[in-house]
PDB file of C-alpha atoms in Angstrom:
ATOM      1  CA  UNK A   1       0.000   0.000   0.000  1.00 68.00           C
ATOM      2  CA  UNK A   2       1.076   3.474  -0.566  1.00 85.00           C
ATOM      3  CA  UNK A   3       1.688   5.947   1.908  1.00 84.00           C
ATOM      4  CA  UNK A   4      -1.118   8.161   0.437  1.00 83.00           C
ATOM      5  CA  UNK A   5      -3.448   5.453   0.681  1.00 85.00           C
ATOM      6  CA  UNK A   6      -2.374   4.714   4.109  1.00 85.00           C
ATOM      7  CA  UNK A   7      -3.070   8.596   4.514  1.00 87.00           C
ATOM      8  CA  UNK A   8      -6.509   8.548   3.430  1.00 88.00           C
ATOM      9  CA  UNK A   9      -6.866   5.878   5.279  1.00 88.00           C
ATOM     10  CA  UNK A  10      -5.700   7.067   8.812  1.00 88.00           C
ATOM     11  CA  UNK A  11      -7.778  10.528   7.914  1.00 89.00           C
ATOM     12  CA  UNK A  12     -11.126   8.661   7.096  1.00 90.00           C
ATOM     13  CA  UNK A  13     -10.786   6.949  10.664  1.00 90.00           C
ATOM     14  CA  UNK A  14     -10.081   9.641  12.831  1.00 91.00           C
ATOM     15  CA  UNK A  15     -12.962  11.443  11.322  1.00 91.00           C
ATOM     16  CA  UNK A  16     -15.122   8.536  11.887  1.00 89.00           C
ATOM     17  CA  UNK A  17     -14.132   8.800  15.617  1.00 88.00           C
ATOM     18  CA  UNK A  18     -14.211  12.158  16.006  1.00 86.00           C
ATOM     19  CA  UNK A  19     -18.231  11.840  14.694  1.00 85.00           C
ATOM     20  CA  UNK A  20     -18.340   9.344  17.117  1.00 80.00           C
ATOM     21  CA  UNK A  21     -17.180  10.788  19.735  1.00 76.00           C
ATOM     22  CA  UNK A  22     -19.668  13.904  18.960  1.00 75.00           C
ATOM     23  CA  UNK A  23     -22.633  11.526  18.843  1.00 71.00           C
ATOM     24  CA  UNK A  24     -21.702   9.971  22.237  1.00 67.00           C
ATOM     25  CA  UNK A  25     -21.013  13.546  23.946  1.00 61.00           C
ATOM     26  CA  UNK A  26     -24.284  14.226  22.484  1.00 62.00           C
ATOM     27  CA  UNK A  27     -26.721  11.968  23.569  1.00 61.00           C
ATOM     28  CA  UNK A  28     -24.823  11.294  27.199  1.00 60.00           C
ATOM     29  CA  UNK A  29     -25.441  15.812  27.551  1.00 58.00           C
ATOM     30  CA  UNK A  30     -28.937  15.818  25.551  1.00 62.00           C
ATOM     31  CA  UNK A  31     -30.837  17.568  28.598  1.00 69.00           C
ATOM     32  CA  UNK A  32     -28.303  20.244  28.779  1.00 60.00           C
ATOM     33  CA  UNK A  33     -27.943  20.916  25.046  1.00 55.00           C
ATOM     34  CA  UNK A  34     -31.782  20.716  24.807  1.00 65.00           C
ATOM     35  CA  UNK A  35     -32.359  23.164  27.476  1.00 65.00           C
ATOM     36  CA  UNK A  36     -30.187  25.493  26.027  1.00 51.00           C
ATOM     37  CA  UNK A  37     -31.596  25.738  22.885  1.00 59.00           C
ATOM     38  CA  UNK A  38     -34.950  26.555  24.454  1.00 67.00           C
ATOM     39  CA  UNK A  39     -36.504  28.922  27.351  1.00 70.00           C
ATOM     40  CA  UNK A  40     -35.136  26.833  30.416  1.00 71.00           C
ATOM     41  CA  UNK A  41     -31.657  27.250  31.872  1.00 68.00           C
ATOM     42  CA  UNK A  42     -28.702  25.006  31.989  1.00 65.00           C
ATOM     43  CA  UNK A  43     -26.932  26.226  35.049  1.00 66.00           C
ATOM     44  CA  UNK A  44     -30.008  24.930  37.386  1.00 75.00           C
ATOM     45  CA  UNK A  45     -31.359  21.594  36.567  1.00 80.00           C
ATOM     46  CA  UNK A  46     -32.761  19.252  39.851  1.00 84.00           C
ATOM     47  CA  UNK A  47     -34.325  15.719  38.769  1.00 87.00           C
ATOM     48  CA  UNK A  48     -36.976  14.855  40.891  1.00 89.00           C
ATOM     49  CA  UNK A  49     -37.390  11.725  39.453  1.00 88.00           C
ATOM     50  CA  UNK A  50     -35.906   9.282  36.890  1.00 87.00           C
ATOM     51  CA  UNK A  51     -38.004   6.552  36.472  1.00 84.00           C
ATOM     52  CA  UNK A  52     -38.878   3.771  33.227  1.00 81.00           C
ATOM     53  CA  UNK A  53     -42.455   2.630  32.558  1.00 72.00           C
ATOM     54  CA  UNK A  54     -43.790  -0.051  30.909  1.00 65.00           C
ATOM     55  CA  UNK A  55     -45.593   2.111  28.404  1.00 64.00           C
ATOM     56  CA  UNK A  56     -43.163   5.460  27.721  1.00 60.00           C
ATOM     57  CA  UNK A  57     -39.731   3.973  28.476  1.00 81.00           C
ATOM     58  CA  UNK A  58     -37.648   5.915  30.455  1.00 85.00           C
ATOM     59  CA  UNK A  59     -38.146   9.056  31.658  1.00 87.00           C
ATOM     60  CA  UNK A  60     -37.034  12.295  33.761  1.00 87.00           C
ATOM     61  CA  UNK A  61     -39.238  14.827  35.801  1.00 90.00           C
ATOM     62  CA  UNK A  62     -37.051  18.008  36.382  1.00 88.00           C
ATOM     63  CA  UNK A  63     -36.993  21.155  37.632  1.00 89.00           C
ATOM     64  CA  UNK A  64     -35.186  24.216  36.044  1.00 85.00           C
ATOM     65  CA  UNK A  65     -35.684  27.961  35.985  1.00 84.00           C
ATOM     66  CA  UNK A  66     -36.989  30.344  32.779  1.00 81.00           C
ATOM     67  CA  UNK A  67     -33.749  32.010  31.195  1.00 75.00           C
ATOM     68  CA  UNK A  68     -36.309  35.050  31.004  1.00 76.00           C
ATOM     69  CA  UNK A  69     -35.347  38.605  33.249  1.00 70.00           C
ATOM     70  CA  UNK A  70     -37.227  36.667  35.686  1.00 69.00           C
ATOM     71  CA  UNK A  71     -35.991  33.294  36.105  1.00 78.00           C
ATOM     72  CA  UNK A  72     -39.375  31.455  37.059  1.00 84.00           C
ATOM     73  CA  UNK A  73     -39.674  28.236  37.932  1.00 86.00           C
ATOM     74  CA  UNK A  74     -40.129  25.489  35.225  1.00 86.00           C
ATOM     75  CA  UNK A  75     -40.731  21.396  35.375  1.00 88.00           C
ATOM     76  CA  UNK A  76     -40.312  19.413  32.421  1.00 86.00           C
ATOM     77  CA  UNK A  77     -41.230  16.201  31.635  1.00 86.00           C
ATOM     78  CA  UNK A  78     -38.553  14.370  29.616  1.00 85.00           C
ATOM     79  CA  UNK A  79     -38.680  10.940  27.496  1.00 85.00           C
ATOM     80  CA  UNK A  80     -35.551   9.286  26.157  1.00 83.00           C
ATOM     81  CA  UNK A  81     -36.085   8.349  22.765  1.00 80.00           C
ATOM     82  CA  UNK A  82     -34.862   4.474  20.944  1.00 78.00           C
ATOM     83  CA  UNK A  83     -31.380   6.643  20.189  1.00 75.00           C
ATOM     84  CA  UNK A  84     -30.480   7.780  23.777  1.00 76.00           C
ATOM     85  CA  UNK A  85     -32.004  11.370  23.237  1.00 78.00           C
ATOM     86  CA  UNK A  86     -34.252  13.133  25.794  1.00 79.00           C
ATOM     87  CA  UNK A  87     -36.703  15.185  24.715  1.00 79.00           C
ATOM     88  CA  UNK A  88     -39.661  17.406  26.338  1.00 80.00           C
ATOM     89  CA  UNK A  89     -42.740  15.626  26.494  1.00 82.00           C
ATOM     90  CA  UNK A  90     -44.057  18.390  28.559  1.00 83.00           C
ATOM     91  CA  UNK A  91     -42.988  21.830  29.945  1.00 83.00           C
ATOM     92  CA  UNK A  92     -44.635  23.778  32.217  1.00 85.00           C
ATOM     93  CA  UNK A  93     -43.151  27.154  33.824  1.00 83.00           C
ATOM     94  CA  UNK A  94     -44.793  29.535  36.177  1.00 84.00           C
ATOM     95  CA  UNK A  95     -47.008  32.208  34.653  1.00 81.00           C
ATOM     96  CA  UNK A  96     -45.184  35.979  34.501  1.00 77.00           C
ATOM     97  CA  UNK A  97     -47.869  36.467  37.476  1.00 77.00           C
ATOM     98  CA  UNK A  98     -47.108  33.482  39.498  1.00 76.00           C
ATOM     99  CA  UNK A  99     -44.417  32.109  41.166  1.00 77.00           C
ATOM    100  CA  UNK A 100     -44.839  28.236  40.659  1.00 83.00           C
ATOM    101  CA  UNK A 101     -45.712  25.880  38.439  1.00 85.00           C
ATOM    102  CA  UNK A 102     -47.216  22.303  38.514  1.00 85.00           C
ATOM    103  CA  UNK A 103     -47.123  19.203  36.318  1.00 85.00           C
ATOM    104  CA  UNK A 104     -48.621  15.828  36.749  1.00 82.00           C
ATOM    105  CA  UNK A 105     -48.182  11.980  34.849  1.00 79.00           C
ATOM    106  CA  UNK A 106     -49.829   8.494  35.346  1.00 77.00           C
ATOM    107  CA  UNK A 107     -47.462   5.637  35.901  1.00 74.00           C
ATOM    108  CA  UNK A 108     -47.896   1.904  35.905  1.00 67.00           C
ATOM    109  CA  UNK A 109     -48.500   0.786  39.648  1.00 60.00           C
ATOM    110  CA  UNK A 110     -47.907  -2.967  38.770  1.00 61.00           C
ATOM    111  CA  UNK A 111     -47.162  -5.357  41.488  1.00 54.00           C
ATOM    112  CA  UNK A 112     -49.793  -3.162  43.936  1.00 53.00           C
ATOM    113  CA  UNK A 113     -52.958  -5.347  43.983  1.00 50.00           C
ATOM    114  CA  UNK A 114     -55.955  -3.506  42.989  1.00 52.00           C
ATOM    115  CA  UNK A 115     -53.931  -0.494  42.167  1.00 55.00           C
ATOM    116  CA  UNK A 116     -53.550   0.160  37.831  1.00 63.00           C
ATOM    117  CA  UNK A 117     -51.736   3.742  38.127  1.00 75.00           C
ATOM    118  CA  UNK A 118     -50.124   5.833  40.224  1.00 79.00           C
ATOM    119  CA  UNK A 119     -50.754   9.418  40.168  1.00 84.00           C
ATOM    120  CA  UNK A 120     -47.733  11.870  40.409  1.00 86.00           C
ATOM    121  CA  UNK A 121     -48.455  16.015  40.811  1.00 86.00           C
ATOM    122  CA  UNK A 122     -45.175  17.954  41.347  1.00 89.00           C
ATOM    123  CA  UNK A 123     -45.304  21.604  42.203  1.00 88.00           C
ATOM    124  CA  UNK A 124     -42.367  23.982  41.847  1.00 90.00           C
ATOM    125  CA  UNK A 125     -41.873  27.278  43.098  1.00 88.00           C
ATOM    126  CA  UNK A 126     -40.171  30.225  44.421  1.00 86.00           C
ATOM    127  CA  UNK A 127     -42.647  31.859  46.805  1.00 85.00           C
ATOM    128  CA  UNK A 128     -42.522  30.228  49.856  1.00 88.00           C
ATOM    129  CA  UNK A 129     -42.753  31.987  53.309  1.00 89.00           C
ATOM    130  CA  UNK A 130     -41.987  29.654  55.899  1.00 89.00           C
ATOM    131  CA  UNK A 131     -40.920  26.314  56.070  1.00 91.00           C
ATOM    132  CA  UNK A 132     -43.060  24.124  54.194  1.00 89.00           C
ATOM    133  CA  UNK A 133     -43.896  20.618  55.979  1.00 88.00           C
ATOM    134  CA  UNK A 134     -47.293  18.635  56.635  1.00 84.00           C
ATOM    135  CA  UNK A 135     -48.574  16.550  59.159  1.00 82.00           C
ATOM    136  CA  UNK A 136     -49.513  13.392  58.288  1.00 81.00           C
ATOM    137  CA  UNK A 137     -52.977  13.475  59.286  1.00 83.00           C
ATOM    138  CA  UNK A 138     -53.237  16.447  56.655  1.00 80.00           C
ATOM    139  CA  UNK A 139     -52.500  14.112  54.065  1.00 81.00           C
ATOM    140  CA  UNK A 140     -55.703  12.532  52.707  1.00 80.00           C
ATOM    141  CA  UNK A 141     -55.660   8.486  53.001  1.00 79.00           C
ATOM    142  CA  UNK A 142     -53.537   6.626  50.633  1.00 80.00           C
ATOM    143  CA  UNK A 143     -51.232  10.258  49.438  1.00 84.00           C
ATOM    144  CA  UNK A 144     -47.315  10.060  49.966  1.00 84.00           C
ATOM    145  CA  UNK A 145     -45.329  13.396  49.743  1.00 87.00           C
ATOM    146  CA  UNK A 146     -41.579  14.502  49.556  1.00 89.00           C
ATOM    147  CA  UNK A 147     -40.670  18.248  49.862  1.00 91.00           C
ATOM    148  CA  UNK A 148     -37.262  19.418  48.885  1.00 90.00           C
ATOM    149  CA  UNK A 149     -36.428  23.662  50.051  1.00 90.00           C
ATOM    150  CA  UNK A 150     -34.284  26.194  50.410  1.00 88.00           C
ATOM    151  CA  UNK A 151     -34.916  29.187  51.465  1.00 87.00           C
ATOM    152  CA  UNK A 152     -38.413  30.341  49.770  1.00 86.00           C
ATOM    153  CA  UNK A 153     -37.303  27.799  46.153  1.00 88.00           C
ATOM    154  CA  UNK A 154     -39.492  24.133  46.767  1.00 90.00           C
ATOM    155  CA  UNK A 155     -40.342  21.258  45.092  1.00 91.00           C
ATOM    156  CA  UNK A 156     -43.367  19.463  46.105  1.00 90.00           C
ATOM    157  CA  UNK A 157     -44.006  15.758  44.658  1.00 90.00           C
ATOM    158  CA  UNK A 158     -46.984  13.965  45.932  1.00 87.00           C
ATOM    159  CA  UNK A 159     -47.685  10.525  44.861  1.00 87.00           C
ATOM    160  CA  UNK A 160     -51.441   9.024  44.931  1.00 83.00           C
ATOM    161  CA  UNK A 161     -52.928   5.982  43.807  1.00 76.00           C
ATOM    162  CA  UNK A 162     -56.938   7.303  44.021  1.00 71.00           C
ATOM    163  CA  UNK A 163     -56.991   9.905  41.524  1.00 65.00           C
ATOM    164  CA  UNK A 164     -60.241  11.499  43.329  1.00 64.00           C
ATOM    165  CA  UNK A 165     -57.915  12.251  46.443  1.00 62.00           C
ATOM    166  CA  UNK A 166     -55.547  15.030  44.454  1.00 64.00           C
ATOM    167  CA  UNK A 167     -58.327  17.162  43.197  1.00 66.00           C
ATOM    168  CA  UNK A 168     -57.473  20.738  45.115  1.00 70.00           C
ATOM    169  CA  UNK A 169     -55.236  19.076  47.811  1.00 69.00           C
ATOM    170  CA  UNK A 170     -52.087  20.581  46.991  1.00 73.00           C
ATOM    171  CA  UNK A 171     -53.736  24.211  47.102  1.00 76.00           C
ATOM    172  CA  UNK A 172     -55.128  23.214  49.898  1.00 77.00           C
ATOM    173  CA  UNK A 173     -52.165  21.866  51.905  1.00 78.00           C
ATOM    174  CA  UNK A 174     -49.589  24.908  50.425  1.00 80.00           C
ATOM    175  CA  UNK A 175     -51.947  27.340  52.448  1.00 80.00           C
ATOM    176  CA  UNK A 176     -50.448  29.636  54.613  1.00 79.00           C
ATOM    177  CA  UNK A 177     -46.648  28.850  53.433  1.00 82.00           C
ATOM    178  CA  UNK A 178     -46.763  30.042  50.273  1.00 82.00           C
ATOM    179  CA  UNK A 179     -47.760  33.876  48.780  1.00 76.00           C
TER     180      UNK A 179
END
């Protein structure tokens, strides 16, 4: 072989890994290259849950902020495609007027007897005024809850498997420790 060929040959391979190498850095940094091509910011992303269904795959619930003047809060829902891609399913940020935003899915609740889904509502938000925390006998029967905060910035993800029991609670349990 000649050493042009070998040339061309040596060139045509590095390329190949260098495209490689791009597709892998890629899809491994999808969520951060996505939200930086849209209205969400890079610089703040919390998951609140990574999960896979039976139905969707695998997904990601997460909360980020609007890159607007005034940085709002914003949950996305996020499915990762047969090629290793996320992409928004759902996005919802707080109105210019509020200060948090909500979200809510379905999942599979298989291997709980008499139980087909699981209801998920996740509220977001920057306009807490005290320290937000519940009592379990505020909780209506059957409702789990996690809270994650700092400062007046929360997350609030409660899980149900009645879908009757959600309807107004979160409004109802935020009162008095949010604006």
């Amino acid at each position: 072989m000649t050493r042009k060929k070998v040339s061309i040959i040596v060139g045509v391979v590095l390329v190949l890994l260098l495209v490689l190498w791009w597709i892998f850095a890629s899809v491994s940094d999808s969520i951060a290259i996505s939200l930086a091509g849209g209205r969400a910011t890079s610089s703040y992303v919390t998951t609140i849950t990574h999960a896979w269904d039976d139905v969707n795959g695998e997904y990601k619930v997460i909360r980020t902020e609007t890159n607007d003047e005034g940085s709002r809060p914003m949950l996305l829902h996020l499915k990762k495609n047969a090629l290793g891609f996320w992409a928004a399913e759902r996005v919802k940020a707080a109105a210019p007027d509020d200060l948090w935003a909500g979200i809510g899915w379905f999942e599979d609740a298989e291997g709980y007897v008499g139980v087909s889904d699981a209801v998920h509502i996740v509220y977001a938000g920057n306009n807490a005024v005290k320290k937000i925390e519940f009592d379990e006998s505020e909780l209506p029967r059957g409702v789990a809850v996690n809270v994650s905060q700092s400062d007046n910035s929360y997350v609030v993800h409660l899980v149900s498997y009645d879908t009757e029991l959600l309807d107004g609670t979160v409004e109802k349990l935020l009162a008095g420790m949010v604006e």
